[in-house]
GROMACS .gro file of C-alpha atoms in nm:
model
  248
    1MET     CA    1   0.269   3.961  -3.050
    2GLU     CA    2  -0.050   3.914  -2.874
    3VAL     CA    3   0.097   3.971  -2.533
    4VAL     CA    4   0.264   4.296  -2.699
    5ARG     CA    5  -0.058   4.416  -2.800
    6LEU     CA    6  -0.250   4.302  -2.481
    7CYS     CA    7   0.072   4.513  -2.286
    8GLU     CA    8  -0.020   4.849  -2.487
    9LEU     CA    9  -0.434   4.811  -2.419
   10LEU     CA   10  -0.322   4.781  -2.015
   11MET     CA   11  -0.062   5.013  -2.022
   12ASN     CA   12  -0.298   5.269  -2.209
   13SER     CA   13  -0.542   5.255  -1.965
   14LYS     CA   14  -0.664   5.457  -1.648
   15ASN     CA   15  -0.889   5.221  -1.473
   16ALA     CA   16  -0.851   4.871  -1.579
   17ILE     CA   17  -1.046   4.561  -1.407
   18ALA     CA   18  -0.941   4.214  -1.459
   19PHE     CA   19  -1.287   3.960  -1.479
   20THR     CA   20  -1.213   3.601  -1.408
   21GLY     CA   21  -1.405   3.281  -1.401
   22ALA     CA   22  -1.359   2.882  -1.326
   23GLY     CA   23  -1.123   2.841  -1.625
   24MET     CA   24  -0.879   3.110  -1.395
   25SER     CA   25  -0.839   2.819  -1.172
   26THR     CA   26  -0.796   2.518  -1.439
   27GLU     CA   27  -0.416   2.533  -1.421
   28SER     CA   28  -0.445   2.497  -1.012
   29GLY     CA   29  -0.626   2.145  -1.089
   30ILE     CA   30  -1.004   2.241  -1.013
   31PRO     CA   31  -1.241   2.152  -1.289
   32ASP     CA   32  -1.445   2.403  -1.466
   33PHE     CA   33  -1.823   2.338  -1.499
   34ARG     CA   34  -1.893   2.306  -1.870
   35SER     CA   35  -1.578   2.150  -2.041
   36PRO     CA   36  -1.719   1.839  -2.230
   37GLY     CA   37  -1.559   1.544  -2.006
   38THR     CA   38  -1.463   1.722  -1.707
   39GLY     CA   39  -1.661   1.996  -1.603
   40LEU     CA   40  -1.846   1.975  -1.284
   41TRP     CA   41  -2.213   1.979  -1.405
   42GLU     CA   42  -2.113   1.626  -1.596
   43LYS     CA   43  -2.091   1.457  -1.269
   44LEU     CA   44  -2.348   1.712  -1.061
   45ASP     CA   45  -2.677   1.829  -1.132
   46PRO     CA   46  -2.659   2.237  -1.072
   47GLY     CA   47  -3.033   2.220  -1.016
   48LEU     CA   48  -2.971   2.065  -0.696
   49LEU     CA   49  -2.745   2.314  -0.561
   50HIS     CA   50  -3.057   2.554  -0.523
   51ILE     CA   51  -3.195   2.786  -0.283
   52ASP     CA   52  -3.511   2.628  -0.280
   53VAL     CA   53  -3.354   2.284  -0.207
   54LEU     CA   54  -3.141   2.364   0.073
   55ARG     CA   55  -3.483   2.498   0.254
   56SER     CA   56  -3.664   2.198   0.152
   57ASP     CA   57  -3.463   1.918   0.129
   58PRO     CA   58  -3.082   1.992   0.307
   59GLU     CA   59  -2.976   1.633   0.288
   60THR     CA   60  -2.995   1.606  -0.072
   61TYR     CA   61  -2.859   2.001  -0.123
   62TYR     CA   62  -2.578   1.925   0.140
   63LYS     CA   63  -2.468   1.571  -0.038
   64ASN     CA   64  -2.411   1.783  -0.339
   65PHE     CA   65  -2.282   2.068  -0.210
   66LYS     CA   66  -1.999   1.839  -0.038
   67LEU     CA   67  -1.885   1.703  -0.420
   68PHE     CA   68  -1.893   2.093  -0.525
   69ALA     CA   69  -1.692   2.198  -0.227
   70ALA     CA   70  -1.440   1.932  -0.272
   71MET     CA   71  -1.328   2.013  -0.602
   72GLY     CA   72  -1.105   2.303  -0.430
   73GLN     CA   73  -0.958   2.138  -0.168
   74GLY     CA   74  -0.592   2.021  -0.187
   75HIS     CA   75  -0.529   2.287  -0.453
   76GLN     CA   76  -0.336   2.654  -0.424
   77PRO     CA   77  -0.352   2.970  -0.645
   78ASN     CA   78  -0.107   2.923  -0.993
   79ALA     CA   79   0.085   3.140  -1.206
   80GLY     CA   80  -0.196   3.374  -1.295
   81HIS     CA   81  -0.341   3.455  -1.000
   82TYR     CA   82   0.025   3.551  -0.869
   83ALA     CA   83   0.060   3.738  -1.176
   84LEU     CA   84  -0.226   3.910  -1.164
   85ALA     CA   85  -0.182   4.022  -0.801
   86LYS     CA   86   0.165   4.178  -0.940
   87LEU     CA   87  -0.015   4.307  -1.200
   88GLU     CA   88  -0.249   4.509  -0.930
   89GLU     CA   89   0.084   4.576  -0.741
   90MET     CA   90   0.208   4.752  -1.020
   91GLY     CA   91  -0.120   5.008  -1.022
   92LEU     CA   92  -0.223   4.845  -1.391
   93ILE     CA   93  -0.545   4.660  -1.233
   94LYS     CA   94  -0.755   4.849  -1.010
   95LYS     CA   95  -0.983   4.561  -0.907
   96VAL     CA   96  -1.029   4.164  -0.949
   97VAL     CA   97  -1.407   4.064  -1.028
   98THR     CA   98  -1.445   3.656  -0.979
   99GLN     CA   99  -1.691   3.452  -1.054
  100ASN     CA  100  -1.453   3.197  -0.868
  101VAL     CA  101  -1.560   3.117  -0.485
  102ASP     CA  102  -1.191   2.937  -0.425
  103SER     CA  103  -1.020   3.263  -0.279
  104PHE     CA  104  -0.743   3.204  -0.462
  105HIS     CA  105  -0.694   3.578  -0.589
  106THR     CA  106  -0.685   3.676  -0.231
  107LEU     CA  107  -0.447   3.381  -0.124
  108ALA     CA  108  -0.232   3.516  -0.426
  109GLY     CA  109  -0.185   3.857  -0.310
  110SER     CA  110  -0.468   4.024  -0.470
  111LYS     CA  111  -0.578   4.334  -0.232
  112ASN     CA  112  -0.947   4.460  -0.435
  113VAL     CA  113  -1.127   4.153  -0.514
  114LEU     CA  114  -1.485   4.162  -0.559
  115GLU     CA  115  -1.607   3.781  -0.489
  116VAL     CA  116  -1.964   3.785  -0.698
  117HIS     CA  117  -2.065   3.431  -0.633
  118GLY     CA  118  -1.917   3.458  -0.283
  119HIS     CA  119  -1.674   3.233  -0.111
  120LEU     CA  120  -1.602   2.935   0.115
  121ARG     CA  121  -1.470   3.116   0.415
  122GLU     CA  122  -1.764   3.169   0.635
  123CYS     CA  123  -2.129   3.022   0.696
  124SER     CA  124  -2.420   3.162   0.848
  125CYS     CA  125  -2.720   3.096   1.055
  126MET     CA  126  -3.049   3.066   0.814
  127LYS     CA  127  -3.233   3.192   1.107
  128CYS     CA  128  -3.017   3.498   1.271
  129GLY     CA  129  -2.800   3.533   0.996
  130LYS     CA  130  -2.482   3.529   1.265
  131VAL     CA  131  -2.143   3.466   1.079
  132TYR     CA  132  -1.933   3.155   1.169
  133PRO     CA  133  -1.582   3.043   1.026
  134TYR     CA  134  -1.677   2.766   0.726
  135LYS     CA  135  -1.528   2.509   0.913
  136ILE     CA  136  -1.819   2.471   1.122
  137LEU     CA  137  -2.027   2.368   0.855
  138ALA     CA  138  -1.736   2.195   0.710
  139ASP     CA  139  -1.687   1.994   0.972
  140TYR     CA  140  -2.066   1.827   0.981
  141LEU     CA  141  -1.951   1.756   0.615
  142GLN     CA  142  -1.681   1.564   0.666
  143ARG     CA  143  -1.882   1.366   0.935
  144ASP     CA  144  -2.144   1.308   0.646
  145GLU     CA  145  -2.385   1.467   0.835
  146TYR     CA  146  -2.631   1.646   0.608
  147ARG     CA  147  -2.765   1.867   0.856
  148PRO     CA  148  -2.592   2.151   0.961
  149LEU     CA  149  -2.691   2.317   1.275
  150SER     CA  150  -2.554   2.705   1.354
  151PRO     CA  151  -2.475   2.685   1.742
  152CYS     CA  152  -2.684   3.012   1.798
  153CYS     CA  153  -3.025   2.928   1.709
  154HIS     CA  154  -3.013   2.556   1.586
  155GLN     CA  155  -3.134   2.585   1.284
  156LEU     CA  156  -2.947   2.576   0.932
  157LEU     CA  157  -2.650   2.669   0.811
  158ARG     CA  158  -2.554   2.801   0.464
  159SER     CA  159  -2.232   2.858   0.308
  160ALA     CA  160  -2.149   3.245   0.185
  161VAL     CA  161  -2.149   3.085  -0.154
  162VAL     CA  162  -2.425   3.242  -0.384
  163ASN     CA  163  -2.666   2.946  -0.482
  164PHE     CA  164  -2.853   2.923  -0.777
  165GLY     CA  165  -3.198   3.123  -0.705
  166ASP     CA  166  -3.008   3.352  -0.487
  167SER     CA  167  -2.940   3.755  -0.528
  168LEU     CA  168  -2.587   3.858  -0.591
  169PRO     CA  169  -2.391   4.033  -0.289
  170ASP     CA  170  -2.506   4.406  -0.261
  171GLU     CA  171  -2.102   4.470  -0.326
  172PHE     CA  172  -2.191   4.320  -0.710
  173TYR     CA  173  -2.478   4.603  -0.729
  174THR     CA  174  -2.261   4.878  -0.610
  175PHE     CA  175  -1.989   4.796  -0.807
  176MET     CA  176  -2.190   4.771  -1.131
  177THR     CA  177  -2.369   5.116  -1.059
  178ASN     CA  178  -2.056   5.318  -0.886
  179GLU     CA  179  -1.767   5.191  -1.034
  180LEU     CA  180  -1.791   4.974  -1.363
  181PRO     CA  181  -1.899   5.340  -1.590
  182LYS     CA  182  -1.554   5.439  -1.471
  183VAL     CA  183  -1.331   5.153  -1.625
  184ASP     CA  184  -1.221   5.166  -1.899
  185PHE     CA  185  -1.035   4.846  -1.989
  186CYS     CA  186  -1.174   4.498  -1.895
  187LEU     CA  187  -0.921   4.180  -1.923
  188VAL     CA  188  -1.154   3.884  -1.951
  189LEU     CA  189  -0.959   3.577  -1.795
  190GLY     CA  190  -1.123   3.189  -1.790
  191THR     CA  191  -1.468   3.279  -1.847
  192SER     CA  192  -1.745   3.152  -2.076
  193LEU     CA  193  -1.911   3.470  -2.032
  194ALA     CA  194  -2.239   3.261  -2.033
  195VAL     CA  195  -2.337   3.336  -1.668
  196TYR     CA  196  -2.596   3.643  -1.593
  197PRO     CA  197  -2.574   3.865  -1.432
  198ALA     CA  198  -2.226   3.903  -1.379
  199ALA     CA  199  -2.135   3.807  -1.777
  200GLN     CA  200  -2.277   4.171  -1.862
  201ILE     CA  201  -1.975   4.353  -1.689
  202PRO     CA  202  -1.787   4.323  -2.033
  203GLU     CA  203  -2.061   4.442  -2.225
  204TYR     CA  204  -2.050   4.794  -2.058
  205VAL     CA  205  -1.643   4.846  -2.079
  206ASN     CA  206  -1.575   5.019  -2.432
  207ARG     CA  207  -1.232   4.847  -2.431
  208VAL     CA  208  -1.207   4.399  -2.375
  209ALA     CA  209  -0.925   4.181  -2.412
  210ILE     CA  210  -1.023   3.798  -2.353
  211VAL     CA  211  -0.796   3.501  -2.259
  212ASN     CA  212  -0.944   3.211  -2.248
  213LYS     CA  213  -0.928   2.851  -2.420
  214THR     CA  214  -1.206   2.821  -2.595
  215ALA     CA  215  -1.459   3.067  -2.773
  216THR     CA  216  -1.677   3.305  -2.581
  217ALA     CA  217  -2.025   3.476  -2.656
  218GLN     CA  218  -1.863   3.799  -2.649
  219ASP     CA  219  -1.537   3.762  -2.873
  220GLY     CA  220  -1.695   3.970  -3.156
  221LYS     CA  221  -1.652   4.270  -2.915
  222ALA     CA  222  -1.365   4.245  -2.765
  223GLU     CA  223  -1.028   4.424  -2.895
  224LEU     CA  224  -0.826   4.109  -2.843
  225VAL     CA  225  -0.896   3.762  -2.814
  226ILE     CA  226  -0.615   3.486  -2.676
  227HIS     CA  227  -0.650   3.121  -2.669
  228ALA     CA  228  -0.394   3.015  -2.478
  229SER     CA  229  -0.314   2.924  -2.116
  230ILE     CA  230  -0.385   3.198  -1.845
  231GLY     CA  231  -0.083   3.128  -1.657
  232SER     CA  232   0.188   3.194  -1.922
  233THR     CA  233  -0.001   3.486  -2.060
  234LEU     CA  234  -0.047   3.674  -1.757
  235GLU     CA  235   0.341   3.578  -1.677
  236SER     CA  236   0.467   3.708  -2.045
  237LEU     CA  237   0.236   4.035  -1.945
  238VAL     CA  238   0.408   4.088  -1.649
  239GLU     CA  239   0.752   4.055  -1.793
  240GLU     CA  240   0.643   4.279  -2.074
  241VAL     CA  241   0.496   4.566  -1.841
  242VAL     CA  242   0.842   4.555  -1.675
  243LYS     CA  243   1.053   4.545  -1.977
  244ARG     CA  244   0.866   4.872  -2.107
  245ARG     CA  245   0.873   5.055  -1.749
  246PHE     CA  246   1.266   4.962  -1.656
  247PRO     CA  247   1.430   4.944  -2.011
  248VAL     CA  248   1.782   4.823  -2.019
   0.00000   0.00000   0.00000
């Protein structure tokens, strides 16, 4: 019944987006940040991933960043990522806005993706800003060298991940100003809606549905809340859409 209602909300919208967080990728084997016993922040102090630490003590920063970056290694997109890409292909999801840095939405086939917290595909020189493949930085860390230097200026490299203390990318603010006011439905997937400013996105949308294993700060606003597997829920949603579009 919940998936039927979710299907109705989605198919009755004209400009729907998906907003995803760490819980979107837990079914790929990647831990989230805050779950008791398994969350990454129980193993790693997020304060050490601050831009000020990178500038003042790069060795401490990169020893911890290496642990952060390693959480996605050896994992692949899951059924939820592929189902969400299918919903975009079907014209029902217009954009995926994600807090994740694992690139799984793109790998699964989503075309219109806004990565508000950056990604691990590139790195750049902190002096001149020249951009390089992330592998250059990763190779330093693989060798346990925690002062990675750019080929151009021989100054510190940084990843394209948004650190604590960084501003969000300009694309986020462009989206908030130009696109979000036109969104009429937001499908929230795998986020506790606790990290701002990104978590304010559903607050500006009239109709919201949330699929998350645990309660979120915005459950009271949502028209529908589903505490279940994201992968199976989205697969069932795709099946329901197909059934309605192509009745036997």
